[in-house]
PDB file of C-alpha atoms in Angstrom:
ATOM      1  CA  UNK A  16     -14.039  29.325 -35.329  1.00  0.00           C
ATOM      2  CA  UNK A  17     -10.986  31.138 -33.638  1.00  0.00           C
ATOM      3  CA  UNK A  18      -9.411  29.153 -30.874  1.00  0.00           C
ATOM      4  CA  UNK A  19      -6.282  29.507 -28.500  1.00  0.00           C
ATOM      5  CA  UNK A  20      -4.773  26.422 -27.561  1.00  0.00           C
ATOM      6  CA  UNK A  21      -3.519  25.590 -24.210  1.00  0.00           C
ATOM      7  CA  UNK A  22       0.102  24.503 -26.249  1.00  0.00           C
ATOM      8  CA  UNK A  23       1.527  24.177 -29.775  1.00  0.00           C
ATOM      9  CA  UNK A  24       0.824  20.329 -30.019  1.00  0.00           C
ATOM     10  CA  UNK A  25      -2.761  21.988 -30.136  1.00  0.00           C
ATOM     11  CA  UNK A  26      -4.314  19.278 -28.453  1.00  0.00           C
ATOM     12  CA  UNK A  27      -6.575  21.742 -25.816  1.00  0.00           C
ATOM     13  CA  UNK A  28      -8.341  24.662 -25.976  1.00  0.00           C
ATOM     14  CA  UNK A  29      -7.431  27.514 -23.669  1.00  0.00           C
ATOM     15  CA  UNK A  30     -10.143  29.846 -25.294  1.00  0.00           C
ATOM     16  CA  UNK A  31     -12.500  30.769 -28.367  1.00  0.00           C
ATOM     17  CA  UNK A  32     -12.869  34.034 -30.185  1.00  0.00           C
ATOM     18  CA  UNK A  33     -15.121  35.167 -32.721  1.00  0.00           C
ATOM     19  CA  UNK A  34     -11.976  36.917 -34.350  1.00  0.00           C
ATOM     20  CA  UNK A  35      -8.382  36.737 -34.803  1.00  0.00           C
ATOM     21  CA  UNK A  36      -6.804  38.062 -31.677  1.00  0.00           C
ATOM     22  CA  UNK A  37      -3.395  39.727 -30.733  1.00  0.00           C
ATOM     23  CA  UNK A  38      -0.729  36.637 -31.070  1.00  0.00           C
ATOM     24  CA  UNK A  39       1.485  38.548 -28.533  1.00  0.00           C
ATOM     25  CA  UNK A  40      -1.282  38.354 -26.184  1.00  0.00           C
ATOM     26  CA  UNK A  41      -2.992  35.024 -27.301  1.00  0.00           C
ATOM     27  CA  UNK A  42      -0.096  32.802 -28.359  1.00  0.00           C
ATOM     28  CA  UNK A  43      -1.158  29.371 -30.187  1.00  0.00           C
ATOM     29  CA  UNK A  44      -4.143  30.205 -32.027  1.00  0.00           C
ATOM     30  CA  UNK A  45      -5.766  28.700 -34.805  1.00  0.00           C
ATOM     31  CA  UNK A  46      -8.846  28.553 -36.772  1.00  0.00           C
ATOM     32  CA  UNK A  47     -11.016  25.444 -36.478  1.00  0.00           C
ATOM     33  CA  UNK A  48     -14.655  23.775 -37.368  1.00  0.00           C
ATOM     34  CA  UNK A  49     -17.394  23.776 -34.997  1.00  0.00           C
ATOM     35  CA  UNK A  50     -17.457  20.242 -35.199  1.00  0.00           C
ATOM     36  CA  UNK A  51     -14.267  19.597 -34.190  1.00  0.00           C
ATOM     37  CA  UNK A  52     -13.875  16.865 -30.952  1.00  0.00           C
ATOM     38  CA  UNK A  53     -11.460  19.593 -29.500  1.00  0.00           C
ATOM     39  CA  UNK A  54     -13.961  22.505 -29.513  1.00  0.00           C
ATOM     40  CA  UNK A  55     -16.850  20.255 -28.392  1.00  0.00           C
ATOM     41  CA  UNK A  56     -14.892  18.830 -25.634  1.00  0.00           C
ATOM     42  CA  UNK A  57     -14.395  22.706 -24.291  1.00  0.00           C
ATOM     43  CA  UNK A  58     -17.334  23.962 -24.557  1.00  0.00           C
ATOM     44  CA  UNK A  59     -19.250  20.453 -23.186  1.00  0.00           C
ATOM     45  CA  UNK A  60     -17.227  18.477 -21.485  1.00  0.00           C
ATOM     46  CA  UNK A  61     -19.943  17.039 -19.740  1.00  0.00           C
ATOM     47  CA  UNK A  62     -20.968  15.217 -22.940  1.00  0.00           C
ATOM     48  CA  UNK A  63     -17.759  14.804 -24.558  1.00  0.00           C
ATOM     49  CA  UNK A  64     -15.362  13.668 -22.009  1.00  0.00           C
ATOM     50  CA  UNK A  65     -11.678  13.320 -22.556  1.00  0.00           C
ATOM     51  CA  UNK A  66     -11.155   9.630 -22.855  1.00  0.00           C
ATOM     52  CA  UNK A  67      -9.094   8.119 -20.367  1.00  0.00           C
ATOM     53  CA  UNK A  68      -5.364   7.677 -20.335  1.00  0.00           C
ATOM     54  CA  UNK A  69      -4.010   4.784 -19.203  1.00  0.00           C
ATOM     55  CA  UNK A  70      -0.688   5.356 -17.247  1.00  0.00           C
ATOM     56  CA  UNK A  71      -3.610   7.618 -14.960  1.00  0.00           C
ATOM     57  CA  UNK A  72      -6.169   4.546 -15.519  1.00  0.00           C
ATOM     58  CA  UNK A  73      -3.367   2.093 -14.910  1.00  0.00           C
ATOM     59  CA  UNK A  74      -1.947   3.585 -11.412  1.00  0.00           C
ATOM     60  CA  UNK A  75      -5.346   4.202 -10.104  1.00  0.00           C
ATOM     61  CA  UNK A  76      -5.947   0.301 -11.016  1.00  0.00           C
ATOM     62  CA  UNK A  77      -2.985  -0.846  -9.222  1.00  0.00           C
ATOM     63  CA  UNK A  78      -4.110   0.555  -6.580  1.00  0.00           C
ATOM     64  CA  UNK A  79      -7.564  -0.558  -6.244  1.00  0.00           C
ATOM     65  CA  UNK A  80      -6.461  -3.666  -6.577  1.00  0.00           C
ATOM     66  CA  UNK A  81      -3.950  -3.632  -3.849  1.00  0.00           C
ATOM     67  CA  UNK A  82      -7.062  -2.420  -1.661  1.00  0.00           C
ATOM     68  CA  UNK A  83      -9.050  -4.899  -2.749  1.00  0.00           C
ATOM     69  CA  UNK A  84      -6.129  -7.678  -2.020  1.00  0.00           C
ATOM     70  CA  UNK A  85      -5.360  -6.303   1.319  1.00  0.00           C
ATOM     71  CA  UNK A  86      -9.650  -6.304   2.371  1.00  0.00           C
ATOM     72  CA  UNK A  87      -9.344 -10.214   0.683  1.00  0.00           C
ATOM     73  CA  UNK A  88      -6.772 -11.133   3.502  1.00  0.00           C
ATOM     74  CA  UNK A  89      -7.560  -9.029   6.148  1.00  0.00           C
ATOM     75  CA  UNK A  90     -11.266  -8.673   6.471  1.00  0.00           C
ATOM     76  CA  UNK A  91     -12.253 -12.579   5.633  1.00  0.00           C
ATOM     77  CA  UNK A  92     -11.218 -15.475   8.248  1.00  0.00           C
ATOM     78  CA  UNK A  93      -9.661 -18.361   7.325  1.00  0.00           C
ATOM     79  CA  UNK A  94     -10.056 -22.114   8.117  1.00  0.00           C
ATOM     80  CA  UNK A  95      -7.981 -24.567   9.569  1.00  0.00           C
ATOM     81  CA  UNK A  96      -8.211 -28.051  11.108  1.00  0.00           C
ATOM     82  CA  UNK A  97      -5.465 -27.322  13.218  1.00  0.00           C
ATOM     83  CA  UNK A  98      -6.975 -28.869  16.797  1.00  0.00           C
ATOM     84  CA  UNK A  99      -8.998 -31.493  14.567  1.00  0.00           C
ATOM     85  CA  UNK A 100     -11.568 -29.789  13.690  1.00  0.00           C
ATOM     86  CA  UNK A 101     -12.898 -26.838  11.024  1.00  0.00           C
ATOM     87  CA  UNK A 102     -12.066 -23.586  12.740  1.00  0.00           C
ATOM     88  CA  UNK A 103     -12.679 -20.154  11.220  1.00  0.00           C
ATOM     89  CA  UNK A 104      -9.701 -17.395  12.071  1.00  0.00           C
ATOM     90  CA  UNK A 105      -9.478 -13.992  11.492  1.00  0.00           C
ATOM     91  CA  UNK A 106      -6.720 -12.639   9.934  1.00  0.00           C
ATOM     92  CA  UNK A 107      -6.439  -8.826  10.216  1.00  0.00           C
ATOM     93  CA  UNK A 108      -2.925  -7.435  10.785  1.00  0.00           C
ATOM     94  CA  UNK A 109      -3.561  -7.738  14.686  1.00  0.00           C
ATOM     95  CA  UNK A 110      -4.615 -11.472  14.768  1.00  0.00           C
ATOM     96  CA  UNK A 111      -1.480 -12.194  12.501  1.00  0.00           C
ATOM     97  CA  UNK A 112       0.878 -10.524  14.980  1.00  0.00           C
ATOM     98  CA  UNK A 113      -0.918 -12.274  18.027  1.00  0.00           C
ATOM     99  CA  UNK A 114      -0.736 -15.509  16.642  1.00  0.00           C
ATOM    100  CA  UNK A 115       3.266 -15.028  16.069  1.00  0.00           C
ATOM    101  CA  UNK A 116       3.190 -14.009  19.456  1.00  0.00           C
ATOM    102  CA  UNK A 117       1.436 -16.796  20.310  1.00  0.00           C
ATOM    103  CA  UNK A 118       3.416 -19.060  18.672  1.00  0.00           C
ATOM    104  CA  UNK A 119       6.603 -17.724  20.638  1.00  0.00           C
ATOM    105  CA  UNK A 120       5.183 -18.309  23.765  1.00  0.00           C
ATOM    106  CA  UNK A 121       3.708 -21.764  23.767  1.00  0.00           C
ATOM    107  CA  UNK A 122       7.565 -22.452  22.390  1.00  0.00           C
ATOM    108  CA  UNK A 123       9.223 -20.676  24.970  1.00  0.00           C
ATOM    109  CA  UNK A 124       7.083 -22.367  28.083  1.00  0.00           C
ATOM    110  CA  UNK A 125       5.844 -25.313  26.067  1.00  0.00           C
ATOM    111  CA  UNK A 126       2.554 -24.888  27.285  1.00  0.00           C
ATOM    112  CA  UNK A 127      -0.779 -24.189  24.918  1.00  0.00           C
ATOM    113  CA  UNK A 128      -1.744 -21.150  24.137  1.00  0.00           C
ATOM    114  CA  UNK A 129      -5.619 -19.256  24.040  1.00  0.00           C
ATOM    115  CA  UNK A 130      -6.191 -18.165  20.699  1.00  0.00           C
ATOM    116  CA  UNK A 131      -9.673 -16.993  19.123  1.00  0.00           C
ATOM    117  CA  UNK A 132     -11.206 -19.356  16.900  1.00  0.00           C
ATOM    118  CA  UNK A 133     -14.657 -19.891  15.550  1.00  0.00           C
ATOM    119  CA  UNK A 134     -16.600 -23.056  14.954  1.00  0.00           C
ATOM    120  CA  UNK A 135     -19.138 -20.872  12.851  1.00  0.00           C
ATOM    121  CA  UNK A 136     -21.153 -20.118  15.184  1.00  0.00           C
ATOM    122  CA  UNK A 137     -18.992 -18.477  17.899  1.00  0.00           C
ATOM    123  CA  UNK A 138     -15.360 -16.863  18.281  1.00  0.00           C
ATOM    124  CA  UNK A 139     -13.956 -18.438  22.045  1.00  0.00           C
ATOM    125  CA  UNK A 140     -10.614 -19.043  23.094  1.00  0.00           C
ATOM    126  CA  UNK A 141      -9.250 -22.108  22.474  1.00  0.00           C
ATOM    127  CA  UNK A 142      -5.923 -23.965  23.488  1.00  0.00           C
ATOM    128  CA  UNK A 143      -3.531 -24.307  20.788  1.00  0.00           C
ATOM    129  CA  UNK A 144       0.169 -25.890  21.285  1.00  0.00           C
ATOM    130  CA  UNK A 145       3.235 -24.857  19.229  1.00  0.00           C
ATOM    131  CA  UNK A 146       2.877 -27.447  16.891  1.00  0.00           C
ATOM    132  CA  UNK A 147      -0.883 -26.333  16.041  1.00  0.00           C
ATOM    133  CA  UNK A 148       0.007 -22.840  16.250  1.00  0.00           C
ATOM    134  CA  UNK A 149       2.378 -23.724  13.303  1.00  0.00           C
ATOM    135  CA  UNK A 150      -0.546 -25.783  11.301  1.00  0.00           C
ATOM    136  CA  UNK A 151      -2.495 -22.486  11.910  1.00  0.00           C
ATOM    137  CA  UNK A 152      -0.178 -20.218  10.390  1.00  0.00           C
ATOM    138  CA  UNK A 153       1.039 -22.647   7.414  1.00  0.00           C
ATOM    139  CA  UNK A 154      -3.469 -22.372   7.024  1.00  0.00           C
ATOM    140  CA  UNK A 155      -3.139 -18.210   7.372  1.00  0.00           C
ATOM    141  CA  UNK A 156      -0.329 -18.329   4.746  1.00  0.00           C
ATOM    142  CA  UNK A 157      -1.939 -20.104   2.117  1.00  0.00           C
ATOM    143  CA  UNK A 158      -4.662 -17.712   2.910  1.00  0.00           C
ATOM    144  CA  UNK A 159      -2.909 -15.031   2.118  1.00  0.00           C
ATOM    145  CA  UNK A 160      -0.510 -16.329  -0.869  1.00  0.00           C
ATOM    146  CA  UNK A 161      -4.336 -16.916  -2.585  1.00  0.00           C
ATOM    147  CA  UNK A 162      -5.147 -13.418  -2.428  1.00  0.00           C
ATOM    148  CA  UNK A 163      -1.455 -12.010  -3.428  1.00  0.00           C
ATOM    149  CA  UNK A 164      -1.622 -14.712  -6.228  1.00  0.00           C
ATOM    150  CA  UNK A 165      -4.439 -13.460  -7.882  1.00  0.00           C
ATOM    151  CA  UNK A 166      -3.087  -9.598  -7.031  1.00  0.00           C
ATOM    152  CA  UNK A 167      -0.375 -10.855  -8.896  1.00  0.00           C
ATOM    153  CA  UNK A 168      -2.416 -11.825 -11.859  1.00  0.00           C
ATOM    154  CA  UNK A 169      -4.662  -8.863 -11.698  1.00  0.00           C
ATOM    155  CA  UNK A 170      -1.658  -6.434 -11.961  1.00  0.00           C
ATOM    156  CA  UNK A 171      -0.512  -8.410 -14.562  1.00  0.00           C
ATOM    157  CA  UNK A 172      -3.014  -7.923 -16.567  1.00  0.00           C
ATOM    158  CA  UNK A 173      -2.846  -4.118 -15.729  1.00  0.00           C
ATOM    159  CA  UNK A 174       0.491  -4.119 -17.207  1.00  0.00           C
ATOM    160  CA  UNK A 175      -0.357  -6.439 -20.659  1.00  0.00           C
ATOM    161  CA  UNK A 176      -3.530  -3.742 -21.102  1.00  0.00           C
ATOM    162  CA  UNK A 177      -2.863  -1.720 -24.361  1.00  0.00           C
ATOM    163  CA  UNK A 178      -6.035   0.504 -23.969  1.00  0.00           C
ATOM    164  CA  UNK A 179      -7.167   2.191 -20.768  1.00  0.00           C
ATOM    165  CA  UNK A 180     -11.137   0.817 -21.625  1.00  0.00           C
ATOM    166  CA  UNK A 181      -9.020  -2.597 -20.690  1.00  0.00           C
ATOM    167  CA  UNK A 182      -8.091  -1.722 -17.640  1.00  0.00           C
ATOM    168  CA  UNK A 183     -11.274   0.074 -16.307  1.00  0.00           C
ATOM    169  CA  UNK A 184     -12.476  -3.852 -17.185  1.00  0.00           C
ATOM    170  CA  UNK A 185     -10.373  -5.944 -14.766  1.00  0.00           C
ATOM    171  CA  UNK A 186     -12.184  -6.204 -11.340  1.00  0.00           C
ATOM    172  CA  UNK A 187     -11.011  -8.341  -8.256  1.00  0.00           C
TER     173      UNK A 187
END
């Protein structure tokens, strides 16, 4: 079988010919068995896929699992027994800036402030003071460290993988 390759490092196949062609025109030939992974892989890639290669495996990985960190923290409430209490609090971006926010202003006019909080049944504003403000965010932190810990370890493991097969593996 007559093939071009895409290169010299004849790894791909840019065409087939039933015949020795013009190497002018058709640069990198050479002459190979219909067997051959190369040839099958052209003609059906379909059933012979290339397999994968992990730096592309790797960085699409990474960032799957940065995705899946970020949904972890900010689309899954938190608890805290801040005002005595279990209370469930959402942590997307918005609620963390709010409470910050929060926290400024109950410090400022040292006066509670409302913040949305959920005793599992219901979100309602509830009264918070500085102080449980504080217990509330020290409660959204460790939150948060949880999921960036095991991000941490995920991507880790990213990095120790030697085949891409290993990294297709790890899930969140």
């Amino acid at each position: 079988m007559y093939v071009q390759f895409t290169d010299n490092t004849e790894a791909k196949l840019l065409s087939v010919f039933g015949s020795p062609q013009d190497p002018v025109f058709y640069p990198n030939q050479g002459e190979i068995p219909e067997d051959d992974i190369r040839y099958l892989r052209f003609m059906f890639p379909n059933l012979y896929p290339l397999p994968p290669v992990l730096s592309e495996v790797s960085a699409l990985k990474r960032d799957e699992l940065r995705q899946a960190c970020s949904n972890a923290i900010t689309r899954s409430s938190f608890q805290s027994e801040a005002l005595g209490g279990v209370y469930n609090y959402d942590c997307r971006l918005v609620d963390q800036i709010n409470l910050k926010v929060r926290y400024d202003i109950a410090t400022f006019t040292a006066q509670p402030e409302p913040i949305w909080a959920s005793d599992g049944t219901r979100y309602e504003w509830k009264l918070h003071t500085a102080s449980e403000i504080i217990a509330v965010m020290v409660d959204m932190n460790e939150h948060i460290k949880y999921s960036q810990v095991k991000l941490a370890t995920k991507l880790a493991a990213v990095d120790a993988a030697i085949e891409a097969e290993q990294v297709i593996a790890i899930e969140w």
